[in-house]
Short mmCIF file of C-alpha atoms in Angstrom, two decimals:
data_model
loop_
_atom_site.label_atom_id
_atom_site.label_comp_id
_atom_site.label_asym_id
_atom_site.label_seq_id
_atom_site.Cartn_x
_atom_site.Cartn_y
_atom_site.Cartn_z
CA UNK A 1 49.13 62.14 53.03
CA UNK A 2 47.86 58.60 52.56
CA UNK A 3 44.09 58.42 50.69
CA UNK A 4 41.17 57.98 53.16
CA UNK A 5 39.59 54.96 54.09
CA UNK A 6 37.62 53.15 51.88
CA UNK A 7 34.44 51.74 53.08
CA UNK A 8 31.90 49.03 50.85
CA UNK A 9 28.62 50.75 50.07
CA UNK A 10 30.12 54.32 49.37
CA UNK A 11 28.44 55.88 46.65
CA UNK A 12 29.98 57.67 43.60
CA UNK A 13 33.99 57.54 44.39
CA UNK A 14 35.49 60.74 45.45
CA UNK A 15 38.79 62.57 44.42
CA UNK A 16 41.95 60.13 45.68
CA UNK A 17 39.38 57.53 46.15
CA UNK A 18 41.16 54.35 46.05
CA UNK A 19 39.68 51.58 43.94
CA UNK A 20 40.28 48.90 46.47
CA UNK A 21 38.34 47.62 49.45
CA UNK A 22 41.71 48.92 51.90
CA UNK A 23 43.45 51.64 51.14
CA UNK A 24 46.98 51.98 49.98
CA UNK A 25 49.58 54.24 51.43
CA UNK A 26 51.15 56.44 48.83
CA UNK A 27 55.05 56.43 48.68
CA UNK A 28 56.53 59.64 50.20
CA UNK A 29 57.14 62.54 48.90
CA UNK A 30 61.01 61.94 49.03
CA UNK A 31 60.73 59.30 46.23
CA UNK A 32 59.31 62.00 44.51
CA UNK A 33 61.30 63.99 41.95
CA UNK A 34 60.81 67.96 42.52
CA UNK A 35 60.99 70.65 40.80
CA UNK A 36 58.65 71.57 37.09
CA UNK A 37 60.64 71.14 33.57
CA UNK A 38 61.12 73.78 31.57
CA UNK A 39 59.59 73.76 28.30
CA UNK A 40 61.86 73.42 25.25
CA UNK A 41 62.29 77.23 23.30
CA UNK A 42 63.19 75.16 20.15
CA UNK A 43 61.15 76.20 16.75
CA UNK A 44 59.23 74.41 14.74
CA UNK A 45 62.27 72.21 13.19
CA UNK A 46 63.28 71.64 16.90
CA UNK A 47 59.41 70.07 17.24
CA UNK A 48 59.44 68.10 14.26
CA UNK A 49 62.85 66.21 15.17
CA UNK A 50 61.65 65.37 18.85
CA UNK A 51 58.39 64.17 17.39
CA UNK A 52 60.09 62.36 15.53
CA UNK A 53 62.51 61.19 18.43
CA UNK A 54 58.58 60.03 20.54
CA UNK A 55 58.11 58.25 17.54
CA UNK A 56 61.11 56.18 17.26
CA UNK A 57 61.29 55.44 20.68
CA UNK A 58 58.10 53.39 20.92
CA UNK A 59 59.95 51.24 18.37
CA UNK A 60 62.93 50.66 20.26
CA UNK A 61 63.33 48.02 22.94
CA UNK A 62 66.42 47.87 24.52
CA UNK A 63 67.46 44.41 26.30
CA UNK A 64 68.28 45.78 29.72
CA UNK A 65 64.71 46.45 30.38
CA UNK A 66 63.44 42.92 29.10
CA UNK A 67 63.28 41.91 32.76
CA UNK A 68 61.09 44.82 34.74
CA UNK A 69 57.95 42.80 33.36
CA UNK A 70 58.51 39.98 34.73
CA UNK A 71 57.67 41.13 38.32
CA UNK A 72 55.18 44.05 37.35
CA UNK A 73 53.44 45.37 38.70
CA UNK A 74 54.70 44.73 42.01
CA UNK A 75 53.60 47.73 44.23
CA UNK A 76 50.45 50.39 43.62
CA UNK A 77 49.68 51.54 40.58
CA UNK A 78 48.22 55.47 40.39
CA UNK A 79 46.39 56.21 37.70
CA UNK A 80 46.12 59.90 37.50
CA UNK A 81 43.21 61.67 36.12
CA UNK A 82 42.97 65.70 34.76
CA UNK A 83 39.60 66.19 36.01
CA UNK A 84 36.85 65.92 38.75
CA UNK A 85 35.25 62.60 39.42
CA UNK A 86 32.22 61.67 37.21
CA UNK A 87 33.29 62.62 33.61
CA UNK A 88 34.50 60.26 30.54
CA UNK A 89 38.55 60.56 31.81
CA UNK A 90 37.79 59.34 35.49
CA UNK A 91 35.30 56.53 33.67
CA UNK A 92 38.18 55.33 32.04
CA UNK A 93 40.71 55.79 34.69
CA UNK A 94 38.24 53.60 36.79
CA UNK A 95 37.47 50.89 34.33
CA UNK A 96 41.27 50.38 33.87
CA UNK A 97 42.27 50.34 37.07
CA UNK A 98 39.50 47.41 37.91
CA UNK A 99 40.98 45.14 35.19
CA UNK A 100 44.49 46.26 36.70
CA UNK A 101 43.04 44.81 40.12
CA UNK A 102 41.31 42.04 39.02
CA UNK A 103 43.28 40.60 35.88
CA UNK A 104 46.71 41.26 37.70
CA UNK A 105 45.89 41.05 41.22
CA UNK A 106 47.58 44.53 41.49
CA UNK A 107 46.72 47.56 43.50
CA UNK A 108 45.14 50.37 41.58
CA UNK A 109 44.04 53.79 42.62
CA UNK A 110 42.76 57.06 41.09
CA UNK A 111 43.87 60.11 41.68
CA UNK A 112 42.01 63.04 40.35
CA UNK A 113 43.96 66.49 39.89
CA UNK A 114 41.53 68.63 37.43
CA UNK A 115 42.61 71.98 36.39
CA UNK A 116 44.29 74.33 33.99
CA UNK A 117 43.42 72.58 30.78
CA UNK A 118 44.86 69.66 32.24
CA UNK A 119 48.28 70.82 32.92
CA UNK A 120 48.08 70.54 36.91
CA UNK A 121 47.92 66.96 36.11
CA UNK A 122 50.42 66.55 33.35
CA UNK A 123 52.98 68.67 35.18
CA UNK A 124 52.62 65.63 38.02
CA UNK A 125 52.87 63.38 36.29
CA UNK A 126 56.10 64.71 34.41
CA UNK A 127 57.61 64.78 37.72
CA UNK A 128 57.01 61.15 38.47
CA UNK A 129 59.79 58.11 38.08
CA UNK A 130 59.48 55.96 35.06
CA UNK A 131 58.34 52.70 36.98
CA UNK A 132 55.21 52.12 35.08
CA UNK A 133 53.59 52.98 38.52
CA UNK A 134 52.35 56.04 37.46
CA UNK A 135 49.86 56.43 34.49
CA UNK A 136 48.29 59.15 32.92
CA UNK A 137 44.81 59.06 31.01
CA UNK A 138 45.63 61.75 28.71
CA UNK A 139 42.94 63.73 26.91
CA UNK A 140 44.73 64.78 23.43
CA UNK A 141 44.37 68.49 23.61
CA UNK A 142 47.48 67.92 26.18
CA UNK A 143 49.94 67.00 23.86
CA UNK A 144 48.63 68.80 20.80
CA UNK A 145 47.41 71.80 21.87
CA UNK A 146 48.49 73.01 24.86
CA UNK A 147 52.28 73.37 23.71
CA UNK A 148 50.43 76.16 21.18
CA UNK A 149 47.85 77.46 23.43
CA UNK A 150 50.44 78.27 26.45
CA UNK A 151 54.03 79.82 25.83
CA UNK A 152 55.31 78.54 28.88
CA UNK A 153 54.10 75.30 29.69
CA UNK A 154 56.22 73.81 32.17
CA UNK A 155 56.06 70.37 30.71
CA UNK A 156 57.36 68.61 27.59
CA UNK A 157 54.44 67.52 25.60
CA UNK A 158 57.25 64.61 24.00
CA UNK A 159 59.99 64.25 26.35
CA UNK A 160 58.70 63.82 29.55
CA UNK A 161 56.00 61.45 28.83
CA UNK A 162 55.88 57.64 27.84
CA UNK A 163 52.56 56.51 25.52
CA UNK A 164 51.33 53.37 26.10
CA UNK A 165 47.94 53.15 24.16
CA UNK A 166 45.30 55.02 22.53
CA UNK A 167 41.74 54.80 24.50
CA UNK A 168 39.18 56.10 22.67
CA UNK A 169 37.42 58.93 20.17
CA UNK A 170 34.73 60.34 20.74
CA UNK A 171 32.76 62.06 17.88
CA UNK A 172 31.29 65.43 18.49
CA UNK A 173 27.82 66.10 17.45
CA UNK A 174 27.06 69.71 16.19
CA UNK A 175 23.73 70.65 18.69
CA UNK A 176 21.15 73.18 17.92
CA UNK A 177 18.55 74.98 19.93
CA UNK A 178 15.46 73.49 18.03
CA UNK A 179 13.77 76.94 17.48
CA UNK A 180 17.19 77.64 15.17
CA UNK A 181 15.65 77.34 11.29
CA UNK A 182 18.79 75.47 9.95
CA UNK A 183 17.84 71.59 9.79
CA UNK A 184 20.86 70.98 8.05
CA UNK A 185 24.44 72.07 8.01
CA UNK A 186 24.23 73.84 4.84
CA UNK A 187 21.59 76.11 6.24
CA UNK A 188 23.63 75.99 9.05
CA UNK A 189 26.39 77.73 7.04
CA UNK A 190 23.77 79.88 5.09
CA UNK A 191 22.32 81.14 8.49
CA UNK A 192 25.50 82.23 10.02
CA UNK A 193 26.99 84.23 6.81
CA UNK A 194 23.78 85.98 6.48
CA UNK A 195 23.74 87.26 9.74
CA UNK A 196 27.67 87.20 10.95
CA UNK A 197 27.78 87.50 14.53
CA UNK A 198 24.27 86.68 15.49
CA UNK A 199 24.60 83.11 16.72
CA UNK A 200 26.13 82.64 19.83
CA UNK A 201 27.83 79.34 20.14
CA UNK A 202 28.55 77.39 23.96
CA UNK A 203 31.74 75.32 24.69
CA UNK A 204 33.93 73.99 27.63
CA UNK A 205 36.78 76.61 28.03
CA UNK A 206 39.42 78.34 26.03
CA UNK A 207 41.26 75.68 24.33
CA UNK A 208 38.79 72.97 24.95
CA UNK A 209 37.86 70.91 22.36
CA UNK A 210 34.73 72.04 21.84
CA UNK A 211 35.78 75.37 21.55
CA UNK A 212 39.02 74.44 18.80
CA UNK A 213 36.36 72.36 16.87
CA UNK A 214 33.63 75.21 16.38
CA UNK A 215 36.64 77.71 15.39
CA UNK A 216 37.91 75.21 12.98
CA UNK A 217 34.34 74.77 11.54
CA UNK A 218 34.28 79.09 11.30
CA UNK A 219 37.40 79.13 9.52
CA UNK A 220 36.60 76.51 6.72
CA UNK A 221 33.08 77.94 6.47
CA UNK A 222 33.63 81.59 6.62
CA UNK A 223 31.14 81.90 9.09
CA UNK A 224 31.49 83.76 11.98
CA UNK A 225 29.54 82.61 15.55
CA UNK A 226 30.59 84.11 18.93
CA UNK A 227 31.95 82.26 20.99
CA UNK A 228 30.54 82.14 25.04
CA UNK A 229 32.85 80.08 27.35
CA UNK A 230 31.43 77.75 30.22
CA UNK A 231 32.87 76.19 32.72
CA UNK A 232 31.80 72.55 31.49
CA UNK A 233 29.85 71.14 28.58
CA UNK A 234 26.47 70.21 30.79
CA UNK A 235 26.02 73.99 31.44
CA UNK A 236 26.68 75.00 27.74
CA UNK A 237 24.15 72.68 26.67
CA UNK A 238 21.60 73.61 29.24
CA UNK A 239 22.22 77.00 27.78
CA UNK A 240 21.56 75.89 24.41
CA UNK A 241 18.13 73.66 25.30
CA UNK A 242 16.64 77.01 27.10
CA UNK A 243 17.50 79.43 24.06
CA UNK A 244 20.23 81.61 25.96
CA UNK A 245 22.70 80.42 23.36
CA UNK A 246 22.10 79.25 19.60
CA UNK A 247 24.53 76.11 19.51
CA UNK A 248 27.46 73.87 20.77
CA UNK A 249 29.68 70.57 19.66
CA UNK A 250 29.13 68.38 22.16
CA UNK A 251 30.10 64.57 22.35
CA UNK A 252 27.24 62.57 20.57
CA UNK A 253 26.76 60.56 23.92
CA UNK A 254 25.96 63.87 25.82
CA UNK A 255 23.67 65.11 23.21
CA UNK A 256 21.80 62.10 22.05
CA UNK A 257 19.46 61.82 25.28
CA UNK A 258 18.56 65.63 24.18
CA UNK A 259 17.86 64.82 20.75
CA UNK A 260 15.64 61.63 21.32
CA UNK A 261 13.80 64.19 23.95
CA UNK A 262 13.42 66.86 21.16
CA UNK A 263 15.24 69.47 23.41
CA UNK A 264 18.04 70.05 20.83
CA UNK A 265 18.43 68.76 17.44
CA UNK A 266 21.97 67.27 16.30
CA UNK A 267 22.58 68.43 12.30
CA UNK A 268 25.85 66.48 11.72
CA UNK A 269 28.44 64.26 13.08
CA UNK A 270 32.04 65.45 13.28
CA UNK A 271 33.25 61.82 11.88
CA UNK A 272 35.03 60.69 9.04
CA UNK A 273 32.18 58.25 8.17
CA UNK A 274 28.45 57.78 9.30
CA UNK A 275 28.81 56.13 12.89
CA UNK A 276 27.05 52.38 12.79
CA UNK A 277 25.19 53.28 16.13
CA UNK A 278 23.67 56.38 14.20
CA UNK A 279 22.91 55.57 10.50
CA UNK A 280 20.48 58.35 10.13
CA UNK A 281 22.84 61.53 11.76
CA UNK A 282 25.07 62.75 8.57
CA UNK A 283 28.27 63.36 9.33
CA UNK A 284 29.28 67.46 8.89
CA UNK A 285 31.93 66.20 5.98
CA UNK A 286 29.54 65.30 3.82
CA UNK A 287 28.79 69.23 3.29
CA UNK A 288 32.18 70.55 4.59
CA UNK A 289 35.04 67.79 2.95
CA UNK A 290 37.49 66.49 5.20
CA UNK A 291 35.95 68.01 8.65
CA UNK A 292 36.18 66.49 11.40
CA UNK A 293 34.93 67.19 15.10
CA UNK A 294 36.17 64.72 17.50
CA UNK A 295 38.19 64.36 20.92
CA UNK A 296 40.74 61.47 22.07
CA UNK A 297 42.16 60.13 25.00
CA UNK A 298 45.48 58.11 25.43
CA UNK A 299 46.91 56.12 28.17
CA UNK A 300 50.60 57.54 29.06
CA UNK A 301 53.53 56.92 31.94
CA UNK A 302 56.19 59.23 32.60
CA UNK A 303 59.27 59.36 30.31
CA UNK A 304 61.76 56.17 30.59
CA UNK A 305 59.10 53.41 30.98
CA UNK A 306 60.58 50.36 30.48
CA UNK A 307 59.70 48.69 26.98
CA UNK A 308 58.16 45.50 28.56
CA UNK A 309 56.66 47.11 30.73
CA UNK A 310 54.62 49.43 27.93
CA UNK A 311 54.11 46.34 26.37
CA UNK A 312 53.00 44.49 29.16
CA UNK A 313 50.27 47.83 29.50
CA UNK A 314 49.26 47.95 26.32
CA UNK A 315 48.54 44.58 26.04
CA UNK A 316 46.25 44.71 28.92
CA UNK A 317 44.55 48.31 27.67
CA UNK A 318 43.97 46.33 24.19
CA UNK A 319 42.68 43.33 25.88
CA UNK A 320 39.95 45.25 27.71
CA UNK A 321 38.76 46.99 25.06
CA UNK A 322 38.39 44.05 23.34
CA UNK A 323 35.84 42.70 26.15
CA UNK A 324 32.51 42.51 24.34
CA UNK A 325 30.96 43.55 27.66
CA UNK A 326 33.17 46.69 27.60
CA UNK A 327 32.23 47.25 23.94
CA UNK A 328 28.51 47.00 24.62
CA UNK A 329 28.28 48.86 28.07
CA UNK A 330 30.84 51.39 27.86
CA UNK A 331 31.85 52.26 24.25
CA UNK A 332 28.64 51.54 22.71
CA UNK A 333 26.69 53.43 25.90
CA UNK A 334 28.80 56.55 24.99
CA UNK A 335 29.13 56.37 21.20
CA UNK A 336 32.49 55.67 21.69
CA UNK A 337 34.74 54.33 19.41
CA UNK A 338 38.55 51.92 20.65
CA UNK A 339 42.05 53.75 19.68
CA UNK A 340 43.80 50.74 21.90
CA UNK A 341 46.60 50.36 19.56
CA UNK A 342 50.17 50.19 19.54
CA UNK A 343 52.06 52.87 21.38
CA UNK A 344 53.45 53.65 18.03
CA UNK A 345 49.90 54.38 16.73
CA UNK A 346 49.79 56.94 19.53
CA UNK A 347 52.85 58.79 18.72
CA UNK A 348 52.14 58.84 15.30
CA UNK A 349 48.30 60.53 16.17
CA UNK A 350 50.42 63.25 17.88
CA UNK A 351 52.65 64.02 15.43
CA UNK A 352 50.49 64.19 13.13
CA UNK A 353 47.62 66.34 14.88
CA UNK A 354 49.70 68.69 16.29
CA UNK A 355 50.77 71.04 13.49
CA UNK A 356 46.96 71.49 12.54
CA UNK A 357 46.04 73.30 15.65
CA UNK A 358 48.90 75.01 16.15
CA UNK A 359 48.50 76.76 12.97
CA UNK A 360 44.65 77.04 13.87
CA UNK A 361 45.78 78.62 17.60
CA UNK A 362 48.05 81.14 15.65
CA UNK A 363 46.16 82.53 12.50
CA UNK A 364 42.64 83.04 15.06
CA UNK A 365 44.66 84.39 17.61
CA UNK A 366 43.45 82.05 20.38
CA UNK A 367 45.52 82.72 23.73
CA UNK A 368 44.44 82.22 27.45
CA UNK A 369 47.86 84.16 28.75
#
């Protein structure tokens, strides 16, 4: 079915919402390969050799592709997106897909397809020809943690997908009901072990990040919260401002309006170092070593992208984010921080990540099947 009509003045863009002033007929669903992969049984040495296989391949440029950049892009570019309209993915997806329109003169459209911790979307995509034509703003939980959190995943978290760039981080900020008497995340940590299983603690889903980063804080702490699953972070939090839950991690962008409002009050920063934009917020290693609490995004294509033409993409994701105006309204806005770096950089993140939460899926027993 081709997208609706698009029509100047609309307000917030809509799910398949095309990015142009016409619209832009999608190809049909012959050109489409059918049918969902089946996920690789292999074990863990299996993983680490096609990991390493992702990684080696963003290295590689063969010579037959050197031409497909010459004349890309060429057609419409889709730029699919795991969730409903409104949140930080379809933000990016839009951003890029303006620079796509205006820098190249191409035509660029969003599709959204939220669901299933991401995997309606990545399964699409998966199925899609490697023409550069299709692009995927990937949160990371899609790569690293779904393969752990769902036995039978019907994609390939490494071979059926093509990275292109890292997007951005975004650091999580550890949000407490202000009537909670912890100011600090050592009496954060006192709090919970004196009274284990008093606090009740909000986040976005099984498997979301917000929900992996508060079990990773219980099992380096020893404390133990209970964990109450919403069906987005804005409800959680609204939860957590009226009382009805104790705390959350929550991106720092989401929670900082809160804070300067005195509805919630933010006791640590799940960054490596004290963010620049907040001087004052301590980050949650500087009482727990080596913690982190923070979520990524990645630009990706199917597999068998053409070299040049991830080159070609990356280029153009790195140039953006090097925009000052992008720095100060959108990364800066959010408390956002860049990742555009080489595909390479983006492999590596994966393969480095993923072993951490698999082993943190298995020994808390985390499953959603």
């Amino acid at each position: 079915m081709a997208p609706a009509r698009c029509r100047a003045g609309e307000g917030r863009p809509t799910q398949n919402t095309p990015l142009l002033a016409h619209c832009v007929r999608r190809p049909p669903p012959s050109s489409l390969h059918s049918g969902a992969r089946k996920r690789d049984p292999g074990g863990a040495r299996r993983r680490k050799s096609l990991f390493a296989a992702l990684f080696i391949a963003t290295l590689i440029a063969t010579p037959s592709a050197s031409a497909h950049a010459d004349n890309y892009p060429s057609k419409t570019i889709t730029v699919i997106v795991p969730a409903s309209p409104g949140g930080v993915t379809d933000m990016l997806a839009r951003m890029l897909a303006r620079r796509f329109i205006s820098d190249w003169g191409a035509q660029a459209i969003v599709e959204n397809k939220p669901g299933a911790n991401n995997k309606v979307a990545a399964e699409y995509v998966a199925r899609q020809p490697g023409d550069g034509y299709t692009l995927f703003i990937g949160p990371g939980t899609t790569f690293i943690v779904n393969p752990a959190l769902y036995p039978h995943l019907a994609y390939d978290p490494v071979k059926d997908f093509t990275p292109i760039a890292g997007l951005v981080s975004i650091y999580h900020a550890l949000a407490l009901n202000s009537s909670v008497p912890a100011d600090s995340v050592k009496e954060l940590i006192t709090l919970g072990k004196a009274g284990p299983g008093q606090l009740n603690y909000g986040d976005y889903g099984v498997g979301s990040s917000g929900h992996l980063n508060m079990e990773m804080f219980k099992a380096v702490t020893g404390v133990n919260f209970v964990a109450v699953h919403y069906k987005g972070a804005t409800p959680a939090l609204e939860d957590v401002m009226a009382g009805h839950i104790q705390l959350m991690f929550v991106s720092a962008g989401t929670a900082m309006p809160q804070a300067k409002a005195g509805t919630v009050k933010i006791i640590g920063l799940g960054a490596e170092k004290r963010m620049a934009l907040l001087p004052d917020v301590p980050t949650i290693a500087e009482t727990v070593p080596g913690f982190t609490a923070v979520s990524w995004f990645g630009l990706f294509g199917p597999a068998g992208v053409p070299p040049d033409i991830v080159d070609k993409i990356n280029a153009e994701v790195r140039a953006v984010f090097a925009d000052p105006k992008v720095q100060h309204d959108f990364l800066d806005a959010q408390y956002f921080e860049s990742l555009a770096a080489s595909p390479a950089a983006l492999s590596e993140r994966i393969r480095s990540e993923e072993p951490k939460w698999r082993k943190l899926i298995r020994d808390s027993h985390i499953s959603v099947e």
